Coordinates of C-alpha atoms in Angstrom, one line a residue:
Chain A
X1487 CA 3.6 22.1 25.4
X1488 CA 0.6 19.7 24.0
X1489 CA 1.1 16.9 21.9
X1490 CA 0.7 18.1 19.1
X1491 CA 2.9 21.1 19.4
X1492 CA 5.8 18.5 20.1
X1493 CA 5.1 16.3 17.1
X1494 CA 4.3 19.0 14.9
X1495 CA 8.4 20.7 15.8
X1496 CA 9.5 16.9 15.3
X1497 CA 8.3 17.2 12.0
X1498 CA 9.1 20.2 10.7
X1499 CA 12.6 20.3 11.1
X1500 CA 12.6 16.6 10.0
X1501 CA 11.4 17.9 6.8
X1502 CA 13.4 20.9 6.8
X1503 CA 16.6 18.4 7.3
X1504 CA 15.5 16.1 4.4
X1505 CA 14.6 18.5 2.1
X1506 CA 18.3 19.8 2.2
X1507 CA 19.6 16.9 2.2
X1508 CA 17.8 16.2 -1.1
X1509 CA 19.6 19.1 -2.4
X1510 CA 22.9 18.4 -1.5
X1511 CA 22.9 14.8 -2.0
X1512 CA 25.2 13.6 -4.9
X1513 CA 23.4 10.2 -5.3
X1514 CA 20.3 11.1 -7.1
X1515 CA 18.6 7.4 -5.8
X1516 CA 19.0 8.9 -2.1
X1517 CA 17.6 12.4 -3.2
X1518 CA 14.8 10.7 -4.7
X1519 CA 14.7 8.7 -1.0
X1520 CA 14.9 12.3 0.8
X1521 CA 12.2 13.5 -1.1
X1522 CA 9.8 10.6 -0.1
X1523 CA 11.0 11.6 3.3
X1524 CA 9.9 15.2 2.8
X1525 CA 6.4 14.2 1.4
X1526 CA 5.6 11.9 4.4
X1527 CA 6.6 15.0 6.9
X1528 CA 4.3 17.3 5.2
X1529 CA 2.0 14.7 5.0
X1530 CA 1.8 14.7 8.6
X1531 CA 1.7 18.4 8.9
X1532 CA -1.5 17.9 6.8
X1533 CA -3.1 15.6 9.7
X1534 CA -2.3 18.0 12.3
X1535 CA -4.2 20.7 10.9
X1536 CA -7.1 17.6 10.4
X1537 CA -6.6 17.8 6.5
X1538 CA -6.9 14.0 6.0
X1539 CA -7.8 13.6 2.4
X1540 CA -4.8 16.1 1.5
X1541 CA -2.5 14.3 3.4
X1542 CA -3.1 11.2 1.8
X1543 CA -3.3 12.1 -1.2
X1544 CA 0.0 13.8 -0.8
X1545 CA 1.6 10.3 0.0
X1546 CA -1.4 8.4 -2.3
X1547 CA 0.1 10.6 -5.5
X1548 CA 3.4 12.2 -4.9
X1549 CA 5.0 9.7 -2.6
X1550 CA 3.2 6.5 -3.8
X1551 CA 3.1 7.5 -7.5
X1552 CA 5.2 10.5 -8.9
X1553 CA 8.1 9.2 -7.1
X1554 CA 8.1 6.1 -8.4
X1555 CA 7.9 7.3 -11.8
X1556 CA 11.0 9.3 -10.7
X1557 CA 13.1 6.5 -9.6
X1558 CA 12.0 4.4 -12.5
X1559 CA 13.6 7.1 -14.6
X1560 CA 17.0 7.7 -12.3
X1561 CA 17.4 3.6 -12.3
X1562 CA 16.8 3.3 -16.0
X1563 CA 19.4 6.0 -16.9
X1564 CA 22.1 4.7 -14.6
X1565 CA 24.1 8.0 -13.9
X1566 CA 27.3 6.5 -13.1
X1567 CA 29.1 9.9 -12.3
X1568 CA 27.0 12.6 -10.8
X1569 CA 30.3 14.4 -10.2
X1570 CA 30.0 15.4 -14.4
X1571 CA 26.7 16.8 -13.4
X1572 CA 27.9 19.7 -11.5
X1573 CA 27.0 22.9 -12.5
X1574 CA 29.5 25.7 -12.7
X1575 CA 28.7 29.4 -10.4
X1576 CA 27.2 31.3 -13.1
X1577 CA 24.6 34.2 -13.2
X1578 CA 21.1 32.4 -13.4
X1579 CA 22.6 30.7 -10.0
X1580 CA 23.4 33.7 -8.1
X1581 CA 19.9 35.0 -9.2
X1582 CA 18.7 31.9 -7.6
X1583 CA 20.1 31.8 -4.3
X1584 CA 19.1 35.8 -3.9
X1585 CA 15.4 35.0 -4.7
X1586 CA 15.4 31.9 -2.3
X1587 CA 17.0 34.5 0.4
X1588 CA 14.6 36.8 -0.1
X1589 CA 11.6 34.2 0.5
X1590 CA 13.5 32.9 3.4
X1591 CA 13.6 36.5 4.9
X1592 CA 10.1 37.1 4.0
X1593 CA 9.1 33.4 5.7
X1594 CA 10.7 34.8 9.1
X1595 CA 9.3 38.1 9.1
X1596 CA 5.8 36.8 8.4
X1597 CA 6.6 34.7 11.4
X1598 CA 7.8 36.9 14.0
X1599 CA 6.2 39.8 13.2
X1600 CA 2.8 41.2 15.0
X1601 CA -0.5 39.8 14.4
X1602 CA 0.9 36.7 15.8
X1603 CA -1.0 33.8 14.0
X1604 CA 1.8 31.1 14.5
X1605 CA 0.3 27.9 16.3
X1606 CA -3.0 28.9 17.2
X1607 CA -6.0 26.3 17.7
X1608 CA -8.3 25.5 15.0
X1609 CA -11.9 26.7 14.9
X1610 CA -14.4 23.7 14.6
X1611 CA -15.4 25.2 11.4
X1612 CA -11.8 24.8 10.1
X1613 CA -11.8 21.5 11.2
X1614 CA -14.9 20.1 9.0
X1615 CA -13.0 21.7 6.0
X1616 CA -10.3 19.2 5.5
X1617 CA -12.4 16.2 5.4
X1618 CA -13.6 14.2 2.2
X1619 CA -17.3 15.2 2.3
X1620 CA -16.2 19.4 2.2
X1621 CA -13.8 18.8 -0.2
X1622 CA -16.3 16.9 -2.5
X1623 CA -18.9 19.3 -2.0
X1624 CA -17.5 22.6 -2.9
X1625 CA -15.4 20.5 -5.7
X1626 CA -19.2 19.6 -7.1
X1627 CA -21.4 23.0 -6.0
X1628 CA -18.7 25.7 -5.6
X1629 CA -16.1 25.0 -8.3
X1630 CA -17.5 22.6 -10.9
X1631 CA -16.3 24.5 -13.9
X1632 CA -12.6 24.6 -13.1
X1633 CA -13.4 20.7 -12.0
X1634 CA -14.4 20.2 -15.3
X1635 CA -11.5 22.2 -16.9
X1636 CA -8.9 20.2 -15.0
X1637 CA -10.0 17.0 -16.3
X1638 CA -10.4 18.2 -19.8
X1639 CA -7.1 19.3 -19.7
X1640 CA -6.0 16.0 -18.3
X1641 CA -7.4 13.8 -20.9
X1642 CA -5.9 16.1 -23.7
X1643 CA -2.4 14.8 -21.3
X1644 CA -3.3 11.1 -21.7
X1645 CA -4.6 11.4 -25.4
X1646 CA -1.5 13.4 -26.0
X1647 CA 1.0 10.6 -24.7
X1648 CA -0.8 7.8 -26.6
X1649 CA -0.7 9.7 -29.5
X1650 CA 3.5 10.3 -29.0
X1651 CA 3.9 6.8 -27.8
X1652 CA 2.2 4.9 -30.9
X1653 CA 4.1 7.5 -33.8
X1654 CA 7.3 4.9 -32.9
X1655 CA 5.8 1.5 -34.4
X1656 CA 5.3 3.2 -37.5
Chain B
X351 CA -6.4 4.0 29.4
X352 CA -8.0 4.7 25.6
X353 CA -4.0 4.2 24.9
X354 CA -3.3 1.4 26.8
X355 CA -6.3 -0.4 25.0
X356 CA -4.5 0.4 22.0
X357 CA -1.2 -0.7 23.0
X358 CA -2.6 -4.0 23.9
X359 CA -4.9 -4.3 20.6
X360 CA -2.0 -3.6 18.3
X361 CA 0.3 -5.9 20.2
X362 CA -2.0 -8.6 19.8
X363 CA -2.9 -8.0 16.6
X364 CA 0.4 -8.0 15.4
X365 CA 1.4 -11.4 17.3
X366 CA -2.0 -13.1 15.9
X367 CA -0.8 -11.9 11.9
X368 CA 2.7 -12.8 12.4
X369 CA 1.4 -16.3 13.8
X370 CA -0.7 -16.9 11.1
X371 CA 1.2 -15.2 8.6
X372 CA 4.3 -18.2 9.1
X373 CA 1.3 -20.8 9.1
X374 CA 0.1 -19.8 5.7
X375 CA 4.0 -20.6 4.6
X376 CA 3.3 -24.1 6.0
X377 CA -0.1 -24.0 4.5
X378 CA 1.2 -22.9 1.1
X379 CA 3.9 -25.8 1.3
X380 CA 1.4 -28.7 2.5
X381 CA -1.4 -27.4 -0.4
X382 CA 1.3 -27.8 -3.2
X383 CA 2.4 -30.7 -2.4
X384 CA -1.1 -32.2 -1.9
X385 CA -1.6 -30.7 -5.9
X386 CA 1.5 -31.6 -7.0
X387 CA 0.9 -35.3 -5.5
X388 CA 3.8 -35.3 -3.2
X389 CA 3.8 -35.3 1.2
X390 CA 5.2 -32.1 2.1
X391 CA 7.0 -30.9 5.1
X392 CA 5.7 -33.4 7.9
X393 CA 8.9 -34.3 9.9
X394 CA 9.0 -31.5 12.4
X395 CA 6.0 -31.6 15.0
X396 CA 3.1 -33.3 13.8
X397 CA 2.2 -33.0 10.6
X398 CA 4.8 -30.5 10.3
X399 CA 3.1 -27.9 12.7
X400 CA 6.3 -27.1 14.2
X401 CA 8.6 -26.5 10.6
X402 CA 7.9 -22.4 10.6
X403 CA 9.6 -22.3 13.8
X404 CA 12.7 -24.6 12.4
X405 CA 12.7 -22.1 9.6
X406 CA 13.1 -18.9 11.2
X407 CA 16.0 -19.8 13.6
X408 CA 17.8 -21.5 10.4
X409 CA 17.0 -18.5 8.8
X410 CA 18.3 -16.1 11.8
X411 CA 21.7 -18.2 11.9
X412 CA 22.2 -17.4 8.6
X413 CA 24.9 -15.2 7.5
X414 CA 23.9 -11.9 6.1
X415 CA 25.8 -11.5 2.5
X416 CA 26.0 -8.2 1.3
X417 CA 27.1 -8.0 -2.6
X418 CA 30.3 -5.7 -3.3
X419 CA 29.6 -2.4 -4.5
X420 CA 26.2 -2.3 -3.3
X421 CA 24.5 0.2 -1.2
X422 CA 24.5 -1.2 1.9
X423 CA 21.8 1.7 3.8
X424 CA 19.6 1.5 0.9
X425 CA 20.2 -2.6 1.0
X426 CA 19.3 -2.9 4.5
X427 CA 16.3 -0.3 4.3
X428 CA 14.7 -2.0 1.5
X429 CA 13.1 -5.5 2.9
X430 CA 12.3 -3.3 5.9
X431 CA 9.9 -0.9 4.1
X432 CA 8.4 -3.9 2.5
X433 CA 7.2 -5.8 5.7
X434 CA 6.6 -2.5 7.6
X435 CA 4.6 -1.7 4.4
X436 CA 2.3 -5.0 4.0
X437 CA 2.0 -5.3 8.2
X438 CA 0.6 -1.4 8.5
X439 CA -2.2 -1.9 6.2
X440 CA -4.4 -4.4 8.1
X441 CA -4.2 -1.7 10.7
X442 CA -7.5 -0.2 9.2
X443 CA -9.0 -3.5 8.7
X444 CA -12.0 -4.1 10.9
X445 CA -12.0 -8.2 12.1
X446 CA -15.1 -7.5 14.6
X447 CA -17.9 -5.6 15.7
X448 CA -17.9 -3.9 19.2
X449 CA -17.3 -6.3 22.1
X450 CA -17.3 -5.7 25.7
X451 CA -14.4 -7.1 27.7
X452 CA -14.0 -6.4 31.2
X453 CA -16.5 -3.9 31.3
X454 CA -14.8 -1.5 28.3
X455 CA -16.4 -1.5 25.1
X456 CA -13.4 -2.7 22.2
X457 CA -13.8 -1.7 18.9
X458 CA -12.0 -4.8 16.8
X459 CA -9.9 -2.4 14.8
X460 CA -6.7 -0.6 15.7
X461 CA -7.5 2.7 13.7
X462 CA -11.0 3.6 12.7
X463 CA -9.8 6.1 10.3
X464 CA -12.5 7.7 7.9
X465 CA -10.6 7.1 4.9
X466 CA -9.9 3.8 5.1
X467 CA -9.8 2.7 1.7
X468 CA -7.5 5.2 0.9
X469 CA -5.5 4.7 3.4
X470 CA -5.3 1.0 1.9
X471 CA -4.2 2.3 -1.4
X472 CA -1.9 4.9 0.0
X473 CA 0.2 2.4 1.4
X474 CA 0.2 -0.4 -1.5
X475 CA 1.1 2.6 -3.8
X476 CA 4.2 2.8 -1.3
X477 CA 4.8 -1.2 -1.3
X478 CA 6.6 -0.8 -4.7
X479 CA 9.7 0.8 -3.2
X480 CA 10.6 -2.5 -1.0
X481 CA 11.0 -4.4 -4.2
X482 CA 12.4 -1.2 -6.9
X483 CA 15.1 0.0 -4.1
X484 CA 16.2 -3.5 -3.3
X485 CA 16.4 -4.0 -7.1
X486 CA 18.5 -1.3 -7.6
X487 CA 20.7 -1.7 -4.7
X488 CA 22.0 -5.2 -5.4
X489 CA 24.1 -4.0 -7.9
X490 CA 22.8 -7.0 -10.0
X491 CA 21.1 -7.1 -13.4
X492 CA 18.4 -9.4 -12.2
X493 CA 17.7 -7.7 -9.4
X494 CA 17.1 -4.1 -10.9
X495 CA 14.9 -6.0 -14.1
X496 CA 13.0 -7.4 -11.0
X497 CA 12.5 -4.0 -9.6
X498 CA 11.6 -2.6 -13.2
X499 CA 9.3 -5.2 -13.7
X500 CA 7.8 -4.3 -10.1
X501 CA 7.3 -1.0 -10.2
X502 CA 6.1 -0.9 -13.6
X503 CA 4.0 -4.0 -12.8
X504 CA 2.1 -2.7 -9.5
X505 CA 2.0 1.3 -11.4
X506 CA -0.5 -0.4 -14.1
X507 CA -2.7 -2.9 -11.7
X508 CA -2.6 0.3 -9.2
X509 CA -5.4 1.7 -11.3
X510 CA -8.1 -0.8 -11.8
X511 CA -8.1 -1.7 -8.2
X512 CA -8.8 1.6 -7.4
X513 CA -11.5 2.1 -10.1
X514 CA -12.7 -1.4 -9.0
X515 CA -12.9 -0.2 -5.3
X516 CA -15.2 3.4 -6.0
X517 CA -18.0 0.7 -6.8
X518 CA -17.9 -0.4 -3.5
X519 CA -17.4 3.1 -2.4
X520 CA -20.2 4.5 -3.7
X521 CA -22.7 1.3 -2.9
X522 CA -21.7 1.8 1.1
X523 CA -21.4 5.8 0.6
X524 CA -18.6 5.9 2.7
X525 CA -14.1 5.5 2.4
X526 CA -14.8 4.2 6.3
X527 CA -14.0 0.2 6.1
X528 CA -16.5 0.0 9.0
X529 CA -19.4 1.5 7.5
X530 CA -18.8 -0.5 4.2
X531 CA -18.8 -3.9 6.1
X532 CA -22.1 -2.4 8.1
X533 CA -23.7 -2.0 4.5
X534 CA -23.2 -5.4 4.2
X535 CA -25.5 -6.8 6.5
X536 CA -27.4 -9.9 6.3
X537 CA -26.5 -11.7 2.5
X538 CA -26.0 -8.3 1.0
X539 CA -22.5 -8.9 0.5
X540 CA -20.6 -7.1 -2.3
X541 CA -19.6 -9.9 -3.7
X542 CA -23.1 -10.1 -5.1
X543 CA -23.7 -6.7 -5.7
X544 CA -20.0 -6.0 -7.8
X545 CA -19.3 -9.5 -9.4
X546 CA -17.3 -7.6 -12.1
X547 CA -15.7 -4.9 -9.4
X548 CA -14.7 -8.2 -7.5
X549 CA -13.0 -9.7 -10.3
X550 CA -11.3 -6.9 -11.0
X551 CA -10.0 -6.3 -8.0
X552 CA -8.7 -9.8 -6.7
X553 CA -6.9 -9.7 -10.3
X554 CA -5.2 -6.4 -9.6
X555 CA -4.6 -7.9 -5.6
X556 CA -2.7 -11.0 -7.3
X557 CA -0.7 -8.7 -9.5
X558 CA -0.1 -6.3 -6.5
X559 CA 1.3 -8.8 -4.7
X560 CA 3.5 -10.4 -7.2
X561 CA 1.4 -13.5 -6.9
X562 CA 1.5 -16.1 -9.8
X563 CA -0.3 -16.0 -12.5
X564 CA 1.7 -12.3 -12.0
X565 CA 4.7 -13.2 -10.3
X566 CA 7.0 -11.6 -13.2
X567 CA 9.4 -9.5 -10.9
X568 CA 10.9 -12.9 -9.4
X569 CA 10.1 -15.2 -12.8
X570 CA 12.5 -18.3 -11.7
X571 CA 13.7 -19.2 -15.6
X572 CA 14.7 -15.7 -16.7
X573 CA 15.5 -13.1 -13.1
X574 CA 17.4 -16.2 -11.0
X575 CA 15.1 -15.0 -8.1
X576 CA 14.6 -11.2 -9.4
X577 CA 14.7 -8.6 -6.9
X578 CA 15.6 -10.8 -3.6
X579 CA 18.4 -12.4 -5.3
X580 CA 21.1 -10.8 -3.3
X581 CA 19.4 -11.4 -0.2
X582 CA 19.9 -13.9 2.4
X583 CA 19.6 -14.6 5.9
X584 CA 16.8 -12.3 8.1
X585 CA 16.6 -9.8 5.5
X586 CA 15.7 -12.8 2.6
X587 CA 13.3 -13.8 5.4
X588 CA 11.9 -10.1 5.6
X589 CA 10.7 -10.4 1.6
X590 CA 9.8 -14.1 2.4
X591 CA 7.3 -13.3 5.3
X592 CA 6.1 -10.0 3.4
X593 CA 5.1 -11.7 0.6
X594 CA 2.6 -13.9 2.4
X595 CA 1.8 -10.9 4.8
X596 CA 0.8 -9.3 2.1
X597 CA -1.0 -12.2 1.0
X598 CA -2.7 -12.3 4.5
X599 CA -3.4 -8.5 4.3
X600 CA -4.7 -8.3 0.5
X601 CA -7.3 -11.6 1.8
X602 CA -8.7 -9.4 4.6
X603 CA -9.2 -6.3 2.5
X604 CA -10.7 -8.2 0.1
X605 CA -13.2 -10.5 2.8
X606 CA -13.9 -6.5 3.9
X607 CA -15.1 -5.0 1.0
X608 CA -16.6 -8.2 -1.3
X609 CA -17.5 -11.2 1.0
X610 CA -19.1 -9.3 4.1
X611 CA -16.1 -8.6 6.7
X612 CA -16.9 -10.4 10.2
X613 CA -20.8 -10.4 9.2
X614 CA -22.0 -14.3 9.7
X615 CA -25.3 -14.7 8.0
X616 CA -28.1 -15.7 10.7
X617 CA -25.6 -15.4 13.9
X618 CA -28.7 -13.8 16.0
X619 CA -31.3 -16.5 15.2
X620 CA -29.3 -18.8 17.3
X621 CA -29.8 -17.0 20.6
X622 CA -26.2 -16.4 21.7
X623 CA -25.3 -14.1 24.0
X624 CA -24.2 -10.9 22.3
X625 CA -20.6 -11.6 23.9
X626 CA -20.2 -15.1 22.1
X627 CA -21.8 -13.6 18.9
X628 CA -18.8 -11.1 18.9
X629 CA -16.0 -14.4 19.0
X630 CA -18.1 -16.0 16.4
X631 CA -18.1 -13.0 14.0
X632 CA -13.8 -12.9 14.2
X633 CA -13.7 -16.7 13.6
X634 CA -15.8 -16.2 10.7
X635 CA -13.6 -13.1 10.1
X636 CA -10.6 -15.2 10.1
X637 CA -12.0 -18.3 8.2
X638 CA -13.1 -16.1 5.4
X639 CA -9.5 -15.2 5.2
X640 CA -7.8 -18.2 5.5
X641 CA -10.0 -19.7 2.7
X642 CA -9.5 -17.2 0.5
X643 CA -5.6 -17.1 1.4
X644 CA -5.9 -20.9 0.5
X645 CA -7.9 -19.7 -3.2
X646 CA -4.2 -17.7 -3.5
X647 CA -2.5 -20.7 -2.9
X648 CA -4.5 -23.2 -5.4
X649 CA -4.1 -20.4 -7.9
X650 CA -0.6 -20.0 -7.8
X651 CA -0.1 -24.2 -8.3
X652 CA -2.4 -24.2 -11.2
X653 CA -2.3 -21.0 -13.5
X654 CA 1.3 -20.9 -15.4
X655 CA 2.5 -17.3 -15.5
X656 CA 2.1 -14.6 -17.9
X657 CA 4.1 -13.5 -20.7
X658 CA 5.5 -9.9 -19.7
X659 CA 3.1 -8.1 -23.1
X660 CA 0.0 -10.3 -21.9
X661 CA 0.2 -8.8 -18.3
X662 CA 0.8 -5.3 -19.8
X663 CA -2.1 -5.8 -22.4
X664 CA -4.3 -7.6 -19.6
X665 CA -4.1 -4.4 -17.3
X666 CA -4.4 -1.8 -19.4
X667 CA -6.2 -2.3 -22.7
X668 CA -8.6 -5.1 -20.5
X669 CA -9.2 -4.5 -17.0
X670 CA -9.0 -0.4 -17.0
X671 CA -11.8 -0.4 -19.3
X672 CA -13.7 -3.0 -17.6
X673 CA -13.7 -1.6 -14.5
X674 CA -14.6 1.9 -15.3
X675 CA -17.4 0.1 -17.5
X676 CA -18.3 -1.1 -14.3
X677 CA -18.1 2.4 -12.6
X678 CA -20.2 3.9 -15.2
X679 CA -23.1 0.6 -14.4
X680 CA -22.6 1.0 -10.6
X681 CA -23.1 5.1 -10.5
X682 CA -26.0 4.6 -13.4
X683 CA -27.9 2.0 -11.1
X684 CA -27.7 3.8 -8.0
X685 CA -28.9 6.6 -9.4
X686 CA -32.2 4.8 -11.1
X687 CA -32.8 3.2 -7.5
X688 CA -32.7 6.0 -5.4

C-alpha cells in the first residue's frame, strides 16, 4: 500500500467516526468540536486528490468561519439541558432513517460493484484541475454568468441583513 | 533524504521561534519599562538574559487549577489549539533564498506551498477557537465575554486583512509567499507600492492578535484577565507564549508581504560569496522582524485601548471600505500599466 492509500483510510474513517459522533453527542459545544473535526478530514481528502484551493477553503470558510458563527450562537444561548431537546420517534424520523439507509446501500453498491473506479491514480490532466489558476479560469471564461449570479444574489444577503438589523433602533 | 532535510529544517526552525519567541517576553518587559521610566527585569543573568528561563520552570512547577464544573477535555484542548495554531503558520513563511549546505541545495522554508497566503488566513481564521473554547469552558462569566469579544473581534478584522492582502496578491500575481517576496526585488518593496494595503493590514494583524490598542478580549478593568482567567500553570503559559508567538508570526508575515522578506537592498554590490549572501539575507530576515515585533511593543505602551463600539465601528464602517477602495485602485492601476 502507498502512502497515500494509508493516510487517505486514516482519514476517512476518522471522519466517518466524528461525524457520528457529532450526531449522537448531547453537548452541542463538542458537536460543534466534531464537526470541525469532520471538515479538517475532508479537507485532507481534498489534498489527496491535489484539490488545494477546495481544501482550504473548506477549512478557510466552514471550519475557520461558519463554525465559529455556530459556536458563537450555541455559547450565547446557553442550553443548559440538552436532555429537554430530545425529540420523540415519530413519522418524519422513521422517514429519515429509511432515506439515509437507502443512500447508505446505494454508497456500497456504487462501491463494490463492477466498473471498479475506487482508488485509482489521477490523470495529470486531473491534477492541473484542482489548482487556483483552473479554478479561476473557468470561473472567469467558462461560467461568468452564474459567477455573476452568485454574487448578486449575495449582496441582496448582506443588503438584506443590514436592512433587518437597523429596523431595531427605530 | 528530501525528508530528513525536512525533519531537521522544522526542528530547527521550531527551536530558533521558540528561542526568540521567550526573548521577545524579555524584550517586551525591558521596552516598557524603559517607556514607562522604570529598570525592568535585570536580576537574573546579565541584564536579565537569563529571566525567560526562570519563568518557565516557575511556571512548570506551578499547580494546574482546574475550576469546578468546567470541561476539563475542552479546558485542556483549548491553549493547545492556540499555540499549535500561531506556531503552524510561519511554516509557509519564507526566511531565505536557496542556500547550499553541504553540497544540497536548502530552500529556507519548511513548506513551499502554492497558496500560501491562504494558507496564512486559513489558519488565523482557526486561531479564534483557542480563545472562544477556553472562554466557554471556564465556566466563568469573564471568560466566556472574553471569548465573545474574541471571536466576534477576530470575525470583523478577518476581512480587511484579507481584502488588504489581494493587493499584494495581484501586484506579485501569485498566493505563493516565495514568488511575492521575489517581486519584491531591489527597493520595490510593497510597503511602497500598498501604503494604504499596509495600514490596513498591520491594523487588522494588531486586532488579530489581541494586541493593544485591540486587546478587548482580556481588557484588565472590566474581564479580570478575560478568556485565560481560569488558567494557570503550563497551560496559562501556553496562551502566554502564543500571544507573542503570534506576535512573532504576524511580524514575519507582514516583513513577507510589505517590507521585502529576506531581500537586503544592494547585498550583491559587496562582492560576497553567494553562501555568505544567503546568512546575510536571514539576519536581515530576522532584524526586520524583530524591529517590527519591537513597533508592537512601543504600540501597545503608548496607544490606550479602544472602547468596544469604536473597534466595531473602526473595522467595519472604516477599514472594510478603505481597503476595498484600495482593491478597486490596485486592480485599476495594474490594469492602466500593463
Amino acid at each position: 500500500m502507498s502512502i497515500e492509500v494509508i493516510i487517505f483510510f486514516l482519514v476517512a474513517i476518522s471522519a466517518i467516526v466524528s461525524a457520528v459522533l457529532m450526531v449522537i453527542q448531547r453537548n452541542p459545544v463538542k458537536s460543534v468540536l466534531f464537526m470541525i473535526v469532520n471538515f479538517f478530514c475532508l479537507a485532507i481528502i481534498y489534498l489527496l486528490l491535489h484539490a488545494q484551493f477546495i481544501a482550504i477553503i473548506q477549512i478557510l470558510v466552514y471550519a475557520g468561519a461558519i463554525m465559529v458563527l455556530f459556536l458563537f450562537v450555541i455559547m450565547l444561548l446557553n442550553l443548559g439541558d440538552e436532555s429537554l431537546l430530545k425529540e420523540k420517534a415519530n413519522f418524519r424520523k422513521m422517514i429519515a432513517y429509511l432515506l439515509s439507509g437507502v443512500i447508505l446501500l446505494e454508497l456500497i453498491i456504487g462501491i463494490i460493484l463492477p466498473p471498479n473506479t475506487f482508488l485509482q491514480t489521477q490523470s495529470p490532466e486531473a491534477v492541473k484541475i484542482g489548482s487556483v489558476e483552473a479554478i479561476g479560469a473557468s470561473l472567469f471564461n467558462n461560467y461568468l454568468l452564474p459567477f455573476e449570479a452568485v454574487s448578486i444574489l449575495l449582496l441582496a444577503a448582506i443588503v438584506g441583513v443590514v436592512v433587518l438589523a437597523k429596523k431595531k433602533f427605530k | 533524504m528530501e525528508l530528513l532535510i525536512s525533519v531537521i529544517k522544522i526542528v530547527v526552525v521550531m527551536g530558533v521561534m521558540l528561542g526568540i519567541v521567550a526573548y521577545v517576553v524579555l524584550l517586551e518587559r525591558r521596552l516598557s519599562a524603559a517607556i514607562q521610566n522604570r529598570i525592568g527585569p535585570n536580576r537574573v543573568g546579565w541584564q536579565g538574559l537569563l529571566q525567560p528561563i526562570a519563568d518557565v520552570v516557575k511556571l512548570v512547577f506551578k499547580e494546574d487549577i482546574v475550576p469546578l464544573k468546567s470541561n476539563r477535555f475542552i479546558h485542556d484542548l483549548a491553549p493547545i489549539i492556540s499555540l499549535a495554531v500561531a506556531l503552524t503558520t510561519f511554516a509557509v513563511v519564507p526566511f531565505g533564498d536557496k542556500i547550499n549546505l553541504f553540497g544540497y541545495d536548502i530552500k529556507l522554508q519548511i513548506a513551499d506551498v502554492n497558496i500560501g497566503i491562504l494558507f496564512i488566513l486559513a489558519l488565523t481564521s482557526l486561531g479564534v477557537y483557542g480563545l472562544t473554547l477556553s472562554g466557554w469552558s471556564s465556566n466563568s462569566k469573564y471568560a466566556l465575554l472574553g471569548g465573545v469579544r474574541s471571536s466576534a473581534q477576530m470575525i470583523s478584522y478577518e476581512l480587511s486583512m484579507g481584502l488588504a492582502v489581494l493587493g499584494v496578491v495581484m501586484i506579485a500575481g501569485s498566493l505563493q509567499l516565495d514568488t511575492i517576496v521575489e517581486a519584491q526585488a531591489g527597493w520595490k518593496w510593497n510597503i511602497i507600492l500598498q501604503p494604504i494595503g499596509f495600514i490596513t493590514f498591520v491594523t487588522a494583524a494588531f486586532a488579530e492578535t489581541n494586541r493593544l490598542p485591540f486587546d478587548l478580549p482580556e481588557a484588565e478593568p472590566e474581564l479580570v484577565a478575560g478568556y485565560h482567567t481560569e488558567y494557570s500553570g503550563m497551560k496559562f503559559a501556553a496562551y502566554y507564549l502564543s500571544e507573542y508567538a503570534n506576535m512573532f508570526v504576524s511580524s514575519a508575515i507582514i516583513t513577507t508581504l510589505y517590507l521585502g522578506g529576506w531581500q537586503v537592498p544592494f547585498v550583491h554590490s559587496f562582492g560576497f560569496s553567494d553562501f555568505w549572501i544567503g546568512i546575510i539575507q536571514v539576519f536581515g530576515f530576522l532584524t526586520k522582524v524583530i524591529l517590527f515585533v519591537s513597533f508592537f511593543i512601543i504600540i501597545r505602551w503608548t496607544i490606550p485601548r479602544f472602547r468596544y463600539d469604536q473597534l466595531m465601528n473602526l473595522g467595519w464602517k472604516f477599514m472594510l471600505p478603505v481597503s476595498i477602495l484600495n482593491l478597486l485602485i490596485t486592480g485599476l492601476v495594474i490594469l492602466l500599466l500593463s
